[in-house]
Tab-separated table of C-alpha atoms and ligand atoms in Angstrom:
chain	number	residue	atom	x	y	z
A	1	MET	CA	38.258	-17.620	-53.136
A	2	VAL	CA	39.684	-17.292	-49.642
A	3	TYR	CA	37.645	-16.867	-46.495
A	4	PHE	CA	39.097	-14.775	-43.692
A	5	ASP	CA	35.870	-13.820	-41.929
A	6	ASN	CA	35.738	-16.541	-39.294
A	7	ALA	CA	34.893	-14.144	-36.465
A	8	ALA	CA	31.636	-13.532	-38.347
A	9	SER	CA	30.996	-17.242	-38.818
A	10	THR	CA	33.077	-20.385	-39.245
A	11	PRO	CA	32.556	-23.170	-41.785
A	12	LEU	CA	30.725	-26.218	-40.447
A	13	ASP	CA	33.035	-29.123	-39.568
A	14	PRO	CA	31.896	-32.194	-41.572
A	15	GLN	CA	32.111	-34.313	-38.393
A	16	VAL	CA	29.595	-31.943	-36.805
A	17	LEU	CA	27.241	-32.342	-39.743
A	18	GLU	CA	27.602	-36.100	-39.498
A	19	ALA	CA	26.585	-36.007	-35.823
A	20	MET	CA	23.589	-33.804	-36.631
A	21	LEU	CA	22.188	-35.651	-39.649
A	22	PRO	CA	20.411	-38.476	-37.801
A	23	PHE	CA	18.544	-35.821	-35.792
A	24	MET	CA	17.324	-34.224	-38.986
A	25	LEU	CA	16.595	-37.320	-41.047
A	26	GLU	CA	15.930	-40.277	-38.765
A	27	HIS	CA	14.869	-39.338	-35.268
A	28	VAL	CA	11.427	-37.819	-35.505
A	29	GLY	CA	9.356	-36.301	-32.748
A	30	ASN	CA	9.392	-33.700	-30.026
A	31	PRO	CA	11.787	-34.060	-27.077
A	32	SER	CA	8.965	-33.151	-24.689
A	33	SER	CA	6.915	-36.188	-25.741
A	34	ILE	CA	6.980	-39.111	-23.367
A	35	HIS	CA	6.981	-41.843	-26.032
A	36	SER	CA	10.176	-43.550	-27.144
A	37	HIS	CA	10.747	-41.187	-30.070
A	38	GLY	CA	10.577	-38.214	-27.731
A	39	ARG	CA	12.742	-39.872	-25.111
A	40	LYS	CA	15.485	-40.530	-27.669
A	41	LEU	CA	15.629	-36.838	-28.460
A	42	ARG	CA	15.517	-35.881	-24.782
A	43	ALA	CA	18.480	-38.213	-24.127
A	44	ALA	CA	20.456	-36.577	-26.958
A	45	ILE	CA	19.814	-33.120	-25.470
A	46	GLU	CA	20.857	-34.196	-21.995
A	47	ASN	CA	24.002	-35.883	-23.327
A	48	ALA	CA	24.934	-32.703	-25.167
A	49	ARG	CA	24.347	-30.677	-21.996
A	50	LYS	CA	26.604	-33.034	-20.023
A	51	THR	CA	29.336	-32.838	-22.661
A	52	ILE	CA	29.336	-29.044	-22.642
A	53	ALA	CA	29.154	-28.817	-18.848
A	54	HIS	CA	32.068	-31.232	-18.507
A	55	LEU	CA	34.211	-29.229	-20.980
A	56	ILE	CA	33.686	-25.927	-19.168
A	57	ASN	CA	33.856	-27.537	-15.715
A	58	ALA	CA	30.293	-26.667	-14.755
A	59	ALA	CA	27.276	-28.682	-13.692
A	60	PRO	CA	24.842	-29.826	-16.430
A	61	ALA	CA	22.055	-27.969	-14.585
A	62	GLU	CA	23.968	-24.715	-15.190
A	63	VAL	CA	23.888	-25.025	-19.008
A	64	PHE	CA	20.843	-23.817	-20.976
A	65	PHE	CA	20.448	-23.914	-24.743
A	66	THR	CA	19.635	-20.699	-26.611
A	67	SER	CA	19.420	-19.560	-30.224
A	68	GLY	CA	22.979	-18.186	-30.012
A	69	GLY	CA	25.163	-15.521	-28.462
A	70	THR	CA	22.707	-12.662	-28.860
A	71	GLU	CA	19.985	-14.457	-26.929
A	72	GLY	CA	22.392	-15.531	-24.184
A	73	ASP	CA	23.601	-11.952	-23.721
A	74	ASN	CA	20.034	-10.626	-23.634
A	75	TYR	CA	18.888	-13.310	-21.185
A	76	ALA	CA	21.720	-12.582	-18.758
A	77	ALA	CA	21.312	-8.802	-18.859
A	78	VAL	CA	17.529	-8.482	-18.964
A	79	GLY	CA	16.959	-11.416	-16.613
A	80	SER	CA	19.427	-10.232	-13.964
A	81	ILE	CA	18.338	-6.632	-14.039
A	82	ARG	CA	14.610	-7.433	-13.930
A	83	THR	CA	14.773	-10.213	-11.397
A	84	LEU	CA	17.584	-9.343	-9.013
A	85	GLY	CA	16.603	-5.730	-8.487
A	86	LEU	CA	19.886	-4.376	-9.873
A	87	GLN	CA	19.749	-0.655	-10.529
A	88	HIS	CA	23.140	-0.058	-12.067
A	89	ALA	CA	25.042	-1.721	-14.889
A	90	ILE	CA	28.655	-1.431	-15.974
A	91	THR	CA	29.982	-2.303	-19.406
A	92	SER	CA	32.456	-0.893	-21.926
A	93	PRO	CA	31.878	0.943	-25.217
A	94	LEU	CA	33.789	-1.886	-26.942
A	95	GLU	CA	31.241	-4.625	-26.234
A	96	HIS	CA	29.227	-6.356	-28.959
A	97	HIS	CA	25.896	-4.722	-29.767
A	98	ALA	CA	24.125	-7.759	-28.277
A	99	VAL	CA	25.274	-6.383	-24.903
A	100	LEU	CA	25.490	-2.652	-25.609
A	101	HIS	CA	22.099	-2.205	-27.252
A	102	THR	CA	20.432	-4.376	-24.608
A	103	LEU	CA	21.840	-2.363	-21.713
A	104	GLU	CA	21.210	0.930	-23.499
A	105	SER	CA	17.568	0.030	-24.021
A	106	LEU	CA	17.212	-0.874	-20.319
A	107	ALA	CA	18.829	2.454	-19.392
A	108	LYS	CA	16.540	4.326	-21.785
A	109	ALA	CA	13.511	2.661	-20.220
A	110	GLY	CA	14.715	3.901	-16.820
A	111	ALA	CA	15.392	0.396	-15.445
A	112	ILE	CA	19.084	1.081	-14.755
A	113	LYS	CA	21.780	3.690	-14.717
A	114	LEU	CA	24.573	2.675	-17.059
A	115	SER	CA	28.309	3.353	-16.632
A	116	TYR	CA	31.170	2.573	-18.982
A	117	VAL	CA	34.610	1.401	-17.893
A	118	ARG	CA	37.388	3.627	-19.209
A	119	HIS	CA	39.856	2.189	-21.707
A	120	ASP	CA	42.985	3.448	-23.406
A	121	GLU	CA	43.475	4.177	-27.121
A	122	ARG	CA	44.339	0.531	-27.703
A	123	GLY	CA	41.141	-0.682	-26.057
A	124	GLN	CA	42.718	-1.946	-22.825
A	125	LEU	CA	40.278	-1.648	-19.930
A	126	ASP	CA	41.161	0.389	-16.857
A	127	LEU	CA	40.328	-2.068	-14.079
A	128	SER	CA	40.999	0.512	-11.358
A	129	HIS	CA	38.095	2.470	-12.881
A	130	LEU	CA	35.944	-0.676	-12.643
A	131	GLU	CA	36.894	-0.871	-8.938
A	132	GLU	CA	35.934	2.796	-8.487
A	133	LEU	CA	32.579	2.318	-10.217
A	134	LEU	CA	31.814	-0.744	-8.134
A	135	ALA	CA	32.850	0.984	-4.915
A	136	THR	CA	30.218	3.641	-5.658
A	137	HIS	CA	27.650	1.187	-7.048
A	138	PRO	CA	28.031	-2.217	-5.404
A	139	ARG	CA	25.636	-4.960	-6.513
A	140	SER	CA	25.791	-3.803	-10.142
A	141	PHE	CA	25.342	-5.890	-13.267
A	142	VAL	CA	28.757	-6.048	-14.975
A	143	SER	CA	29.108	-7.190	-18.573
A	144	LEU	CA	32.636	-7.355	-20.008
A	145	MET	CA	33.592	-9.654	-22.845
A	146	HIS	CA	36.496	-12.095	-22.944
A	147	ALA	CA	37.742	-11.206	-26.443
A	148	ASN	CA	36.628	-8.375	-28.646
A	149	ASN	CA	35.178	-9.596	-31.936
A	150	GLU	CA	36.563	-6.684	-33.993
A	151	ILE	CA	40.040	-6.030	-32.636
A	152	GLY	CA	40.661	-9.287	-30.771
A	153	ASN	CA	41.688	-7.650	-27.462
A	154	LEU	CA	41.602	-10.115	-24.581
A	155	ASN	CA	40.238	-8.928	-21.258
A	156	ASP	CA	41.440	-10.438	-17.998
A	157	ILE	CA	38.081	-11.959	-17.040
A	158	GLN	CA	39.613	-13.868	-14.150
A	159	THR	CA	40.603	-10.613	-12.407
A	160	ILE	CA	37.372	-8.878	-13.446
A	161	GLY	CA	35.402	-11.730	-11.860
A	162	GLU	CA	37.367	-11.361	-8.627
A	163	VAL	CA	36.758	-7.593	-8.571
A	164	CYS	CA	33.037	-8.202	-9.149
A	165	GLN	CA	32.918	-10.785	-6.376
A	166	ARG	CA	34.472	-8.316	-3.893
A	167	HIS	CA	31.675	-5.852	-4.670
A	168	ASP	CA	28.821	-8.364	-4.746
A	169	ALA	CA	28.230	-7.656	-8.439
A	170	ILE	CA	26.634	-9.993	-10.978
A	171	PHE	CA	29.249	-10.702	-13.645
A	172	HIS	CA	28.295	-11.673	-17.193
A	173	THR	CA	30.983	-12.285	-19.784
A	174	ASP	CA	30.430	-12.643	-23.523
A	175	THR	CA	32.759	-15.498	-24.472
A	176	VAL	CA	31.333	-15.975	-27.959
A	177	GLN	CA	34.723	-15.366	-29.621
A	178	THR	CA	36.787	-17.457	-27.211
A	179	MET	CA	34.547	-20.470	-26.614
A	180	GLY	CA	36.379	-23.462	-28.067
A	181	HIS	CA	39.520	-21.384	-28.646
A	182	TYR	CA	40.630	-21.129	-25.006
A	183	PRO	CA	39.693	-23.391	-22.111
A	184	HIS	CA	36.993	-22.035	-19.794
A	185	ASP	CA	36.845	-23.333	-16.250
A	186	LEU	CA	33.779	-22.217	-14.337
A	187	GLN	CA	35.204	-23.490	-11.067
A	188	GLN	CA	37.986	-20.911	-11.412
A	189	LEU	CA	36.177	-18.119	-13.219
A	190	LYS	CA	33.996	-15.962	-10.984
A	191	ALA	CA	31.293	-15.424	-13.616
A	192	HIS	CA	27.582	-15.766	-13.025
A	193	PHE	CA	26.793	-15.904	-16.745
A	194	LEU	CA	28.844	-16.835	-19.793
A	195	VAL	CA	27.691	-17.416	-23.366
A	196	GLY	CA	28.710	-19.484	-26.368
A	197	SER	CA	27.549	-19.714	-29.972
A	198	ALA	CA	28.076	-22.794	-32.166
A	199	HIS	CA	28.661	-21.056	-35.489
A	200	LYS	CA	31.846	-19.388	-34.161
A	201	LEU	CA	33.422	-22.779	-33.546
A	202	HIS	CA	32.567	-24.792	-36.669
A	203	GLY	CA	29.068	-25.662	-35.469
A	204	PRO	CA	25.700	-24.703	-36.974
A	205	LYS	CA	24.157	-21.236	-36.905
A	206	GLY	CA	21.232	-20.436	-34.631
A	207	ILE	CA	22.259	-22.465	-31.587
A	208	GLY	CA	24.244	-21.555	-28.502
A	209	PHE	CA	24.167	-21.839	-24.766
A	210	VAL	CA	24.240	-19.744	-21.657
A	211	TYR	CA	26.010	-20.829	-18.487
A	212	ASN	CA	23.896	-19.670	-15.536
A	213	ARG	CA	25.606	-20.190	-12.187
A	214	ALA	CA	23.630	-22.359	-9.744
A	215	GLY	CA	21.670	-20.318	-7.220
A	216	ILE	CA	21.125	-17.335	-9.554
A	217	HIS	CA	17.535	-17.569	-10.736
A	218	VAL	CA	16.403	-15.001	-13.262
A	219	GLU	CA	13.273	-14.500	-15.319
A	220	PRO	CA	13.277	-16.081	-18.768
A	221	LEU	CA	13.269	-13.978	-21.910
A	222	LEU	CA	10.854	-16.307	-23.671
A	223	HIS	CA	7.681	-17.445	-21.952
A	224	GLY	CA	5.793	-20.533	-23.007
A	225	GLY	CA	6.419	-24.215	-22.383
A	226	SER	CA	8.525	-25.615	-19.591
A	227	GLN	CA	11.521	-26.575	-21.754
A	228	GLU	CA	14.996	-25.984	-20.321
A	229	ARG	CA	13.509	-26.142	-16.804
A	230	ASN	CA	11.421	-23.042	-17.454
A	231	VAL	CA	14.473	-20.952	-18.373
A	232	ARG	CA	13.927	-21.001	-22.140
A	233	ALA	CA	10.556	-21.897	-23.651
A	234	GLY	CA	10.232	-23.379	-27.122
A	235	THR	CA	10.800	-26.785	-28.732
A	236	GLU	CA	14.494	-27.520	-28.632
A	237	ASN	CA	16.667	-27.398	-31.761
A	238	VAL	CA	17.846	-30.966	-31.184
A	239	ALA	CA	20.100	-31.286	-34.240
A	240	GLY	CA	21.647	-27.900	-33.429
A	241	ILE	CA	22.208	-28.875	-29.790
A	242	VAL	CA	23.896	-32.134	-30.828
A	243	GLY	CA	26.019	-30.169	-33.343
A	244	LEU	CA	27.008	-27.572	-30.750
A	245	ALA	CA	28.213	-30.222	-28.310
A	246	LYS	CA	30.112	-32.063	-31.055
A	247	ALA	CA	31.712	-28.820	-32.256
A	248	LEU	CA	32.824	-27.929	-28.740
A	249	GLU	CA	34.198	-31.424	-28.179
A	250	ILE	CA	36.253	-31.213	-31.385
A	251	ALA	CA	37.425	-27.708	-30.490
A	252	TYR	CA	38.630	-28.770	-27.038
A	253	ALA	CA	40.330	-31.925	-28.365
A	254	GLY	CA	42.300	-29.960	-30.973
A	255	MET	CA	42.706	-26.691	-29.078
A	256	ASN	CA	46.493	-26.639	-28.743
A	257	ASP	CA	47.110	-27.685	-32.354
A	258	HIS	CA	44.569	-25.214	-33.702
A	259	GLN	CA	46.017	-22.404	-31.604
A	260	GLN	CA	49.535	-23.114	-32.835
A	261	HIS	CA	48.430	-23.317	-36.461
A	262	ILE	CA	46.270	-20.174	-36.380
A	263	GLN	CA	48.805	-18.113	-34.397
A	264	GLY	CA	51.328	-19.101	-37.091
A	265	LEU	CA	49.000	-17.719	-39.772
A	266	LYS	CA	48.503	-14.535	-37.796
A	267	ASP	CA	52.254	-14.038	-37.361
A	268	ARG	CA	52.675	-14.585	-41.097
A	269	PHE	CA	50.014	-11.957	-41.821
A	270	ILE	CA	51.784	-9.458	-39.540
A	271	THR	CA	55.217	-10.070	-41.079
A	272	LYS	CA	54.012	-10.007	-44.691
A	273	LEU	CA	51.701	-7.019	-44.335
A	274	THR	CA	54.438	-5.022	-42.630
A	275	ALA	CA	56.865	-5.905	-45.434
A	276	GLU	CA	54.449	-5.319	-48.343
A	277	ILE	CA	52.490	-2.217	-47.354
A	278	GLU	CA	53.985	0.987	-46.131
A	279	ASP	CA	52.690	2.441	-42.868
A	280	VAL	CA	50.535	-0.543	-42.009
A	281	GLN	CA	49.436	-0.546	-38.359
A	282	PHE	CA	47.373	-2.851	-36.175
A	283	ASN	CA	44.309	-1.739	-34.242
A	284	GLY	CA	43.928	-2.472	-30.551
A	285	THR	CA	46.409	-4.982	-29.178
A	286	SER	CA	45.770	-7.104	-32.244
A	287	ALA	CA	49.424	-7.728	-33.085
A	288	GLU	CA	50.465	-8.779	-29.567
A	289	ALA	CA	50.179	-12.527	-29.109
A	290	ASP	CA	49.673	-12.468	-25.336
A	291	LYS	CA	47.063	-9.701	-25.408
A	292	SER	CA	44.850	-10.737	-28.273
A	293	LEU	CA	42.726	-13.525	-29.594
A	294	TYR	CA	44.856	-15.557	-32.021
A	295	THR	CA	42.039	-15.817	-34.574
A	296	VAL	CA	41.701	-12.051	-35.141
A	297	LEU	CA	43.988	-9.457	-36.709
A	298	ASN	CA	42.669	-5.936	-37.220
A	299	VAL	CA	44.766	-4.031	-39.736
A	300	SER	CA	44.858	-0.261	-40.064
A	301	LEU	CA	45.809	0.901	-43.561
A	302	PRO	CA	47.177	4.254	-44.653
A	303	PRO	CA	44.635	6.838	-45.830
A	304	SER	CA	43.880	6.437	-49.499
A	305	GLU	CA	41.172	6.962	-52.083
A	306	ILE	CA	40.443	3.230	-52.027
A	307	SER	CA	39.829	3.070	-48.252
A	308	GLU	CA	36.082	3.380	-48.671
A	309	MET	CA	35.912	0.622	-51.273
A	310	LEU	CA	38.441	-1.675	-49.625
A	311	LEU	CA	36.104	-4.567	-48.821
A	312	PHE	CA	34.479	-4.357	-52.218
A	313	ASN	CA	37.862	-4.379	-53.968
A	314	LEU	CA	39.080	-7.334	-51.912
A	315	ASP	CA	35.855	-9.186	-52.637
A	316	ILE	CA	36.385	-8.679	-56.381
A	317	ASN	CA	39.866	-10.072	-55.855
A	318	LYS	CA	38.417	-13.188	-54.155
A	319	VAL	CA	39.191	-12.351	-50.539
A	320	SER	CA	36.322	-12.270	-48.016
A	321	VAL	CA	37.023	-10.185	-44.910
A	322	SER	CA	35.232	-7.749	-42.635
A	323	GLY	CA	36.007	-4.081	-42.337
A	324	GLY	CA	34.821	-1.112	-40.425
A	325	SER	CA	36.793	2.065	-40.143
A	326	ALA	CA	36.140	4.793	-37.617
A	327	CYS	CA	34.364	6.978	-40.159
A	328	THR	CA	30.653	7.436	-39.902
A	329	SER	CA	29.823	7.301	-43.598
A	330	GLY	CA	30.856	5.335	-46.667
A	331	ALA	CA	31.120	1.652	-47.452
A	332	ASN	CA	33.404	0.827	-44.538
A	333	ALA	CA	31.371	2.893	-42.122
A	334	GLY	CA	30.577	2.556	-38.586
A	335	SER	CA	32.791	0.501	-36.332
A	336	HIS	CA	31.721	1.618	-32.869
A	337	VAL	CA	34.844	-0.116	-31.536
A	338	LEU	CA	37.322	1.783	-33.732
A	339	THR	CA	35.397	5.007	-33.137
A	340	ALA	CA	35.690	4.456	-29.357
A	341	LEU	CA	39.430	3.901	-29.793
A	342	GLY	CA	39.683	7.266	-31.537
A	343	ALA	CA	41.064	5.607	-34.693
A	344	ASP	CA	41.807	7.922	-37.607
A	345	PRO	CA	38.623	7.949	-39.729
A	346	MET	CA	40.711	8.424	-42.878
A	347	ARG	CA	42.503	5.117	-42.449
A	348	GLY	CA	40.985	1.894	-43.771
A	349	ALA	CA	40.450	-1.018	-41.426
A	350	ILE	CA	40.291	-4.693	-42.225
A	351	ARG	CA	39.658	-7.588	-39.894
A	352	PHE	CA	41.267	-10.808	-40.984
A	353	SER	CA	39.842	-13.631	-38.887
A	354	MET	CA	41.216	-17.112	-39.265
A	355	SER	CA	40.221	-20.688	-38.531
A	356	LYS	CA	41.826	-24.130	-38.471
A	357	TYR	CA	40.903	-24.506	-42.141
A	358	ASN	CA	43.002	-21.571	-43.385
A	359	THR	CA	46.453	-22.101	-44.885
A	360	ALA	CA	49.713	-20.170	-45.270
A	361	GLU	CA	49.072	-20.017	-49.046
A	362	GLU	CA	45.771	-18.262	-48.389
A	363	VAL	CA	47.527	-15.717	-46.176
A	364	ASP	CA	50.065	-15.037	-48.958
A	365	PHE	CA	47.250	-14.698	-51.500
A	366	ALA	CA	45.261	-12.257	-49.326
A	367	VAL	CA	48.312	-10.112	-48.573
A	368	ALA	CA	49.250	-10.065	-52.278
A	369	GLN	CA	45.745	-8.884	-53.239
A	370	LEU	CA	45.765	-6.154	-50.620
A	371	ALA	CA	49.281	-5.028	-51.552
A	372	LYS	CA	48.272	-4.918	-55.224
A	373	LEU	CA	45.418	-2.562	-54.394
A	374	TYR	CA	47.676	-0.298	-52.374
A	375	ARG	CA	50.386	-0.178	-55.026
A	376	LYS	CA	47.847	1.229	-57.451
A	377	ILE	CA	47.628	4.398	-55.412
A	378	PRO	CA	49.433	7.260	-57.128
A	379	ALA	CA	52.337	8.545	-55.008
B	1	PLP	N1	28.941	-11.557	-29.058
B	1	PLP	C1	30.048	-11.518	-29.804
B	1	PLP	C2	31.333	-11.071	-29.207
B	1	PLP	C3	29.993	-11.875	-31.161
B	1	PLP	O1	31.092	-11.815	-31.904
B	1	PLP	C4	28.757	-12.291	-31.702
B	1	PLP	C5	28.639	-12.638	-33.136
B	1	PLP	O2	28.987	-11.867	-33.993
B	1	PLP	C6	27.633	-12.336	-30.852
B	1	PLP	C7	27.763	-11.966	-29.546
B	1	PLP	C8	26.303	-12.774	-31.370
B	1	PLP	O3	26.257	-14.171	-31.495
B	1	PLP	P1	25.141	-14.875	-32.407
B	1	PLP	O4	25.512	-14.596	-33.826
B	1	PLP	O5	25.246	-16.325	-32.076
B	1	PLP	O6	23.827	-14.305	-32.008
């Protein structure tokens, strides 16, 4: 069995589990309690916050724990729009649904007018169009992700942040797919909000954080207790928070080695797929090292009768991947990203997403299984 679906979720690092276990088995209590049990948990939370803040070059008071990327995206969008009186939002049709559906629901409710930045057929954003939109609608909410989770395209969030700053916009960037894979420096990056999710970087599921720039106060999504300085009510997931910080620490410490290893696997995929399967193509800027996230390769396969059952067939052959063609029906249905790119709905699409745990042998195995399926097609 090989696992190439790391953009969906990564395996837990055993060192992360080890750091979490005492907070599940030994340390009892509620971090809001003032007794020694509670204070021990509170200290663990604040240490984790400091670790994360230090790694992304932010202040601990700018880091708030959430249940993951989806909540962070919702908090930034809903909070900013409700609290800061923003009447216009700008995003792109290629964003994750955690951003798109949130902004669309706000637009539907009449809270904002929503505009989409133009992009080309490879998913590259037209930043002059962003400038134009902001010139007409200054003080907008702008949400543009760092790396696309389906096709791996990297956006130049440094430049986007500078454009937003010139137009007094609030800039939120979904960094769920790049957190722990590239360094983030909040002293350089002109973002007001940025989000991370532990399970994309070998941490546990159901825990993440939002960076909220100092001085930007927005309404919480969840009302209740005064946890997280009134930004996020609810008893903290202490073990998850400890695991998130540990996972990010490990990711930063090994970042260069992991990048080299995973980029090597990606290059191997590209070379082997091109050699083994006729007319294989790559969606977005997936195959270009400097323009795409090294953990993601989105492969476009020639039209065939097996396109619809591709994921199922690969699963039977012990390869776990994600798919999503541009067609609107069938087993592979419904990638809004590939549809926005105008990808041929007849072609199959597979996303191979890799982690530090994958090997060259696994790449060879996955390519061999895919090639076997394609060779079965009658000429
Ligand atoms: N944003 C992006 C780009 C993602 O890839 C994901 C996860 O698939 C999310 C947000 C949602 O994160 P979570 O699963 O932590 O809610």
